[in-house]
mmCIF file of C-alpha atoms in Angstrom:
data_model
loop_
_atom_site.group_PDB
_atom_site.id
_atom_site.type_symbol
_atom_site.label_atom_id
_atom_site.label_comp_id
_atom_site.label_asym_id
_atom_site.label_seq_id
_atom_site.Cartn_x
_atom_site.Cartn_y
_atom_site.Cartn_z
ATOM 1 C CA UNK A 1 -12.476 -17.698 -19.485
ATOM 2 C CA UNK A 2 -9.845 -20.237 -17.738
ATOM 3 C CA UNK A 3 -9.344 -21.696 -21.468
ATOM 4 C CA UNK A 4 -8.078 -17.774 -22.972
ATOM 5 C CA UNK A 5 -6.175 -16.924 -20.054
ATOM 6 C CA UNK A 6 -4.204 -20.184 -20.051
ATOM 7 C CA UNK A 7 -3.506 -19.694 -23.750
ATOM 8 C CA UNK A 8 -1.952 -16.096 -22.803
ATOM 9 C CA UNK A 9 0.071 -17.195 -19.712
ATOM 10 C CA UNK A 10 1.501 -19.926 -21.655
ATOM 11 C CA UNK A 11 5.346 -19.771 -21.468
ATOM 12 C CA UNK A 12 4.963 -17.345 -19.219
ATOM 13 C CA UNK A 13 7.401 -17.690 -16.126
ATOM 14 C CA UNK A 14 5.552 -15.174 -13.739
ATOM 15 C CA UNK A 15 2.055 -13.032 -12.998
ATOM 16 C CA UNK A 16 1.942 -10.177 -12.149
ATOM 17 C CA UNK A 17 -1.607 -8.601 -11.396
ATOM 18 C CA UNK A 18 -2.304 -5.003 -11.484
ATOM 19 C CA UNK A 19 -6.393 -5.227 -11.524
ATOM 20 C CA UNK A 20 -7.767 -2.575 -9.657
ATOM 21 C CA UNK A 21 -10.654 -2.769 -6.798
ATOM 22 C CA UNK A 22 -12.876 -4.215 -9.641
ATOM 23 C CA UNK A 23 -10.715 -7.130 -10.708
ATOM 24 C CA UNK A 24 -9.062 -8.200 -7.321
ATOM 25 C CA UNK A 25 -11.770 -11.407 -6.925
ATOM 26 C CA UNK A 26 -11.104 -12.864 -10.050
ATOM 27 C CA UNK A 27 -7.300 -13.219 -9.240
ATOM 28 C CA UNK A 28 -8.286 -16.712 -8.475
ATOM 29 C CA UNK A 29 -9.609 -17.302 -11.932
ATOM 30 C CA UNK A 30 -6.263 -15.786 -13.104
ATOM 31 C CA UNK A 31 -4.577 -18.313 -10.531
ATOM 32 C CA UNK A 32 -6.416 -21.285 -11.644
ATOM 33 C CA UNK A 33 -5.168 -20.444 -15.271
ATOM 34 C CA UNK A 34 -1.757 -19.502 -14.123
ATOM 35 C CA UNK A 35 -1.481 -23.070 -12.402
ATOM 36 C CA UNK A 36 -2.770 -24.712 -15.889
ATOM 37 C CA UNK A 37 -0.260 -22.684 -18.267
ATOM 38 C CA UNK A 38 2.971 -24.270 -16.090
ATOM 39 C CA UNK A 39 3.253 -20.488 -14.967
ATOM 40 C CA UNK A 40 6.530 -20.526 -11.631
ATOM 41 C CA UNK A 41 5.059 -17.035 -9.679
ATOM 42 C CA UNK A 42 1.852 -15.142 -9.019
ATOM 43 C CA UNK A 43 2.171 -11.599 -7.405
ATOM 44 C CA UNK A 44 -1.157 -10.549 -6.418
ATOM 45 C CA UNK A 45 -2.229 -6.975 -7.050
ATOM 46 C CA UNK A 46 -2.289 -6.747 -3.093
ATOM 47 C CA UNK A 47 0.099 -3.816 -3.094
ATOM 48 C CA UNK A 48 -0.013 -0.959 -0.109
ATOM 49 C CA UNK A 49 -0.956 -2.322 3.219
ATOM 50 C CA UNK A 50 0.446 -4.967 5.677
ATOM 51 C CA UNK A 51 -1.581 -7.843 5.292
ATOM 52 C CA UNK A 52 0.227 -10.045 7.602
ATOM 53 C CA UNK A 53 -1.177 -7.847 10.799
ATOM 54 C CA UNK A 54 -4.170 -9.626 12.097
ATOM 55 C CA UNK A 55 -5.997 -6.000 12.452
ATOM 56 C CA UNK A 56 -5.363 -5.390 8.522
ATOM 57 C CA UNK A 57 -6.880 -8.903 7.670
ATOM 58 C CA UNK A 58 -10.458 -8.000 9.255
ATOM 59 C CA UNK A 59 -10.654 -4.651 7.631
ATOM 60 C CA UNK A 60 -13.857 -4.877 5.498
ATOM 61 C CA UNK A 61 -12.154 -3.556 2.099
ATOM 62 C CA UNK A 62 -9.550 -5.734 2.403
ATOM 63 C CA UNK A 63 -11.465 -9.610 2.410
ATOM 64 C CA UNK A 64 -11.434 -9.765 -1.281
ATOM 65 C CA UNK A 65 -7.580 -9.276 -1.199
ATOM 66 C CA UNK A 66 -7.420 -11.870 1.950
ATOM 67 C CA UNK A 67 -9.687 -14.424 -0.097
ATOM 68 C CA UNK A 68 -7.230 -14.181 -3.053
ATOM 69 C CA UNK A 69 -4.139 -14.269 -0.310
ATOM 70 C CA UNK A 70 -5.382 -17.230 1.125
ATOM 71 C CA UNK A 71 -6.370 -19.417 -2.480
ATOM 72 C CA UNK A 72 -2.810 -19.015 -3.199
ATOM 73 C CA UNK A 73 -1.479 -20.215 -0.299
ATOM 74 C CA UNK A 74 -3.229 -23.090 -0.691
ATOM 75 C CA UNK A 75 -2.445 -23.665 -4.225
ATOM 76 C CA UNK A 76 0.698 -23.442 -3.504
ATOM 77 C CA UNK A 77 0.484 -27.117 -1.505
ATOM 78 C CA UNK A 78 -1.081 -28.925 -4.461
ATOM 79 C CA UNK A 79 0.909 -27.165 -7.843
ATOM 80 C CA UNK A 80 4.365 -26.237 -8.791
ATOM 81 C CA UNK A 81 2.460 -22.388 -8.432
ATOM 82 C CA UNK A 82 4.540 -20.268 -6.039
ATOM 83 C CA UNK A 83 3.594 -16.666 -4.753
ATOM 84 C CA UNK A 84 5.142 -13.217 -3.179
ATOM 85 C CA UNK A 85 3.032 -10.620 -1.929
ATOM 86 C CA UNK A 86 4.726 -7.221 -1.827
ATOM 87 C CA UNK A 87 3.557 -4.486 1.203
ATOM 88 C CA UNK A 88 4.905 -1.636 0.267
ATOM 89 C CA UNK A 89 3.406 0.653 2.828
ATOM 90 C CA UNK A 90 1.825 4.395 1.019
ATOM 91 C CA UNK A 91 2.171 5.473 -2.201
ATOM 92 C CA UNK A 92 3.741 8.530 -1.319
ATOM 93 C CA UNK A 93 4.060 9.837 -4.571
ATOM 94 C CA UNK A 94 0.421 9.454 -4.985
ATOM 95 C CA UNK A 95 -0.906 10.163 -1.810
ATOM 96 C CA UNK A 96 0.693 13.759 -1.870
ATOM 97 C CA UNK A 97 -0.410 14.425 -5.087
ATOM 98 C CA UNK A 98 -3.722 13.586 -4.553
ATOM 99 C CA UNK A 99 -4.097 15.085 -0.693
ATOM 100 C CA UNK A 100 -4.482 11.532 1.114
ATOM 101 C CA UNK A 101 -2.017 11.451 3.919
ATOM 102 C CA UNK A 102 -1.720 15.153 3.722
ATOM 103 C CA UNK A 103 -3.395 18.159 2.022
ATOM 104 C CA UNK A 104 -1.085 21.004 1.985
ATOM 105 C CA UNK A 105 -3.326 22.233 -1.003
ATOM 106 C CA UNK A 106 -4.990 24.922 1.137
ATOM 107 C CA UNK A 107 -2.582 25.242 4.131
ATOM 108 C CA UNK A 108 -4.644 23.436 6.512
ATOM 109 C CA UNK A 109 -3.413 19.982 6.493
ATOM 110 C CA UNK A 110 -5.670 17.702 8.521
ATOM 111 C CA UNK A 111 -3.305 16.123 11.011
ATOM 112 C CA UNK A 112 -4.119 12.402 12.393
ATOM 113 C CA UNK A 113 -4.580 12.038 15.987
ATOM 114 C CA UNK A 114 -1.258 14.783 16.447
ATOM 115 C CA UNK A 115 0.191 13.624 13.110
ATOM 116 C CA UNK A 116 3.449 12.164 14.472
ATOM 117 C CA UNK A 117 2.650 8.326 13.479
ATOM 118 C CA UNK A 118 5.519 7.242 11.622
ATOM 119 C CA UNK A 119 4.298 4.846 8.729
ATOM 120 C CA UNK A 120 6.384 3.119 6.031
ATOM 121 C CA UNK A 121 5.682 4.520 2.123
ATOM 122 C CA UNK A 122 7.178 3.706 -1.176
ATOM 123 C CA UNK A 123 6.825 5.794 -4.730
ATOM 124 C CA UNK A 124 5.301 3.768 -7.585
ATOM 125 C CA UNK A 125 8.511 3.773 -9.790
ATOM 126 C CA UNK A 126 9.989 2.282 -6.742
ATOM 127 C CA UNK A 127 7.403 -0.215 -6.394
ATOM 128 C CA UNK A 128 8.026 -1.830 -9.622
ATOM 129 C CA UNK A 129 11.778 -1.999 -8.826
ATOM 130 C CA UNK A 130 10.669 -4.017 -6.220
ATOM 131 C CA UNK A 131 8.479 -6.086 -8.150
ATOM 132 C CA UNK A 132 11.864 -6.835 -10.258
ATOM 133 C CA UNK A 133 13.677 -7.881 -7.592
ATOM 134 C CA UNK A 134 10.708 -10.382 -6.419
ATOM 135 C CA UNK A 135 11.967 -11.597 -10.018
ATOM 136 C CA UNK A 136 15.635 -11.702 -9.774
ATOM 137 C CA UNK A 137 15.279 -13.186 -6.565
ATOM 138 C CA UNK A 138 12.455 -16.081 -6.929
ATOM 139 C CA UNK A 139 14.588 -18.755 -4.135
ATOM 140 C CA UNK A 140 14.816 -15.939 -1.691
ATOM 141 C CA UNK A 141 10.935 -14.619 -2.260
ATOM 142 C CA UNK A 142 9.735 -17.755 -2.380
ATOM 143 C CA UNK A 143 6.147 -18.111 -0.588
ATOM 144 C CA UNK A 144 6.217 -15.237 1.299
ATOM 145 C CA UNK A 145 5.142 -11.530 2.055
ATOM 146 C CA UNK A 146 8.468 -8.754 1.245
ATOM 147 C CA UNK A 147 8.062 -5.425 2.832
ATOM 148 C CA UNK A 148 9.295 -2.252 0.900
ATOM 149 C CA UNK A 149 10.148 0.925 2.745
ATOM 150 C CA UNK A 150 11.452 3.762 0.386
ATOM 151 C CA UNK A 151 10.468 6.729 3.149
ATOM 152 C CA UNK A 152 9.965 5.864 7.078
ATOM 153 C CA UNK A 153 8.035 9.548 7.745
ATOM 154 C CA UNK A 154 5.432 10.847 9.642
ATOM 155 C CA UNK A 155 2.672 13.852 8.812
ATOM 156 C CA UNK A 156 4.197 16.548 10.879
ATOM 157 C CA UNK A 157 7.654 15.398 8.955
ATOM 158 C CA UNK A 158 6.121 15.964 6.219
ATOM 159 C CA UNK A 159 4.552 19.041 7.157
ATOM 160 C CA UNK A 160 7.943 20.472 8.521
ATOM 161 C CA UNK A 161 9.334 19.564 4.911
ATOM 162 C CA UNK A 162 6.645 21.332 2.886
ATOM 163 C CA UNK A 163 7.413 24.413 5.731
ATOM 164 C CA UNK A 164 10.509 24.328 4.650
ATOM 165 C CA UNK A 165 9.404 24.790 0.975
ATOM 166 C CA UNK A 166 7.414 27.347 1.629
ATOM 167 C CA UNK A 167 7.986 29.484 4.816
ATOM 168 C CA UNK A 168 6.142 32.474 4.425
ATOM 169 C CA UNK A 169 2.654 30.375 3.376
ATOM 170 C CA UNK A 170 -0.064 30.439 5.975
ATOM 171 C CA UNK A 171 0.293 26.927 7.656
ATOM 172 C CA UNK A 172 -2.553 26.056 10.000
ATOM 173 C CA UNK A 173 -3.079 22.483 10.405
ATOM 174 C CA UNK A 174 -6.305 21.000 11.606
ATOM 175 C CA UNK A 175 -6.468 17.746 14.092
ATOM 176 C CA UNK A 176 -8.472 14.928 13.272
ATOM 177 C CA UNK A 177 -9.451 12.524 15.971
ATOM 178 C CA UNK A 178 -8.536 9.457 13.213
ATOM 179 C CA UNK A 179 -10.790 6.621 15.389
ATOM 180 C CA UNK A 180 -13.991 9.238 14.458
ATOM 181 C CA UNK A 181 -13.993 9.313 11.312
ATOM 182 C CA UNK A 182 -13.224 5.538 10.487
ATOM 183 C CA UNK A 183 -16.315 4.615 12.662
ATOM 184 C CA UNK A 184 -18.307 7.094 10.521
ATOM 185 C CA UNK A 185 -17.061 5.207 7.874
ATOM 186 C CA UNK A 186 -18.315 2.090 8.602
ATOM 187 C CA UNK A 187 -21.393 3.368 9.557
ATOM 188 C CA UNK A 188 -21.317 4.672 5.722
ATOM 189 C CA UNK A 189 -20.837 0.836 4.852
ATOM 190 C CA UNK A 190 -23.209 -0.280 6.956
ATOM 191 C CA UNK A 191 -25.606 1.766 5.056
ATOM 192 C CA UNK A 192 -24.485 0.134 1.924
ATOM 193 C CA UNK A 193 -22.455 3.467 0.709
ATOM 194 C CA UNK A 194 -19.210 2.304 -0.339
ATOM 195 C CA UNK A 195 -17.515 5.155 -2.271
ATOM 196 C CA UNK A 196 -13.895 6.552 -2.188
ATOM 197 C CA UNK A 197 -14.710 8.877 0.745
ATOM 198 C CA UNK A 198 -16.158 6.268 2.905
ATOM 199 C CA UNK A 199 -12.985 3.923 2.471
ATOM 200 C CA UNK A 200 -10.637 6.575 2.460
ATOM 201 C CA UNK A 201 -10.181 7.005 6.339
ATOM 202 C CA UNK A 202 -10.038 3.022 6.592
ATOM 203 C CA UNK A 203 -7.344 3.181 4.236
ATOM 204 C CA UNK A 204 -5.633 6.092 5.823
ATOM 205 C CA UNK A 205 -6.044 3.813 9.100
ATOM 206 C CA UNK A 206 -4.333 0.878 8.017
ATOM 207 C CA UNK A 207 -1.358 3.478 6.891
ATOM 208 C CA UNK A 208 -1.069 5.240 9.940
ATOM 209 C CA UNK A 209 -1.873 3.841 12.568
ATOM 210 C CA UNK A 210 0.338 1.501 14.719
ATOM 211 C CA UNK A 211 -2.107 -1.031 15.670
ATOM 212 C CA UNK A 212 -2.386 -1.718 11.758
ATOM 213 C CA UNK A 213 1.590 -1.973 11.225
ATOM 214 C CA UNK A 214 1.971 0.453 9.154
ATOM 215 C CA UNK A 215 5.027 1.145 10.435
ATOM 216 C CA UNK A 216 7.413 -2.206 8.975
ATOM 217 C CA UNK A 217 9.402 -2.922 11.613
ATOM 218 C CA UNK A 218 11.719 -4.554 9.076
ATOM 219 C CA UNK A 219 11.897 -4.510 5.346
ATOM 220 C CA UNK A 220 13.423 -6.392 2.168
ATOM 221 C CA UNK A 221 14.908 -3.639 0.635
ATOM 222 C CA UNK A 222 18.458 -5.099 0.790
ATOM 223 C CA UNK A 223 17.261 -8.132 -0.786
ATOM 224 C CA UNK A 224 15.357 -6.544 -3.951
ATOM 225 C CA UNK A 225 17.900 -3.793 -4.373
ATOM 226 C CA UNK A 226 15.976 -0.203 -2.870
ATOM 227 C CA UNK A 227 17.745 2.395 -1.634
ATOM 228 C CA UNK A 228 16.000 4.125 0.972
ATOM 229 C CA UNK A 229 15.491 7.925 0.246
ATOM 230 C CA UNK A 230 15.948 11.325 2.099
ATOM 231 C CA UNK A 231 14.266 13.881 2.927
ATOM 232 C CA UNK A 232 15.739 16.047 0.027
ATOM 233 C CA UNK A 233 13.528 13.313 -2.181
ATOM 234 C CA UNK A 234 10.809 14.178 0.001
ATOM 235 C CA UNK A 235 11.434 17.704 -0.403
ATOM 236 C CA UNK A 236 10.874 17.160 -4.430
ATOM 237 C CA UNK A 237 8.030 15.488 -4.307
ATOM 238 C CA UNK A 238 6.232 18.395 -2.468
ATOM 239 C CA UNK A 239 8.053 21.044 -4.222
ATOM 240 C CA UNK A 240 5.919 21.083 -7.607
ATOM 241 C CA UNK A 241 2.228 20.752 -5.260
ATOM 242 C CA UNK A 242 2.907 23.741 -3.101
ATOM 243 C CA UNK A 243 1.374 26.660 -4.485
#
């Protein structure tokens, strides 16, 4: 209820959510009692994808995260309630590990459309050092998206990396024609079927491909204090999945 969450955020100087798919709507009931308990800074658990690119705003699986986007915004004009979304691009970490952006799991990685789109991708330790920084720097975060971009890679960069690893493995990646299987997709939602391999290839969309800006074309890692990585880190995140 508004009543018990005010109670908890009271004293509380910032929010920040971490609901999963389930909990994103009710962000704004979280808001509404953030705005009651005197509470300075909301961070949305909006996380991943650049939602300032007009292509990532229509995307289907993404309104619920626009909705709760756009109530803070305008809370923002009527209470002392101030807000920072952070885009951090991929979880690389996690997408590796569990074969989203690439599956090297069987040696036949599906490339995207050629795989050389370069997209921007962050590791989830890395994410909440961002999230600190948001903290340690509420002027300069004030109202405003931050973009986070740990590794600037592509698949086939990836790919060359995990070749690298493992030379003598036999490597035969598949091309996938990427605008194919996102309209399957939505013909999946269309037909009401909204499971984790119907959104995945939306998702891996918004990640990828260029029209979605997946690719930041600037970032606030100065700002919040992230170093960006090389491809040695690269190398040990793969090294422990290759078989």
């Amino acid at each position: 209820s508004l009543e018990s969450l005010t109670a908890g955020l009271k004293d509380q100087d910032a929010v920040v959510s971490l609901v999963g798919d389930a909990g994103v709507a009710g962000q704004t009931l979280i808001a509404d009692a953030a705005i009651a308990a005197g509470v300075k800074r909301f961070l949305p658990s909006n996380f991943g994808s650049n939602m300032t690119n007009p292509y990532s705003r229509k995307v289907p699986v993404f309104a619920k995260k626009v909705e709760v986007e756009e109530y803070l915004i305008e809370k923002s004009k009527t209470s002392a309630l101030t807000y920072t979304f952070v885009y951090n691009g991929a979880f690389l970490d996690f997408c590796l590990e569990h074969n989203v952006l690439l599956d090297i799991s069987n040696y036949q990685p599906k490339l995207f459309d050629g795989g050389n789109y370069t997209f921007s991708s962050t590791t989830r330790p890395t994410v909440g050092d961002a999230v600190v920084g948001v903290l340690t720097h509420p002027t300069e975060t004030q109202n405003r998206a931050v973009y986070v971009s740990e590794v600037t890679t592509s698949q086939n960069q990836v790919l060359s990396l995990a070749k690298q690893i493992a030379p003598n493995k036999p490597w035969e990646p598949v091309d996938v024609n990427l605008d194919e299987i996102v309209t399957a997709s939505y013909q999946r939602l269309a037909q009401g079927i909204h499971d984790l391999p119907t959104v995945l290839p939306i998702l891996i969309q918004t990640m990828l491909s260029p029209k979605f800006g997946g690719n930041f074309d600037q970032n606030d890692n100065k700002l919040l204090g992230i170093k960006e990585k090389s491809e040695e880190f690269v190398k040990g995140l793969l090294l422990p999945l290759i078989k």
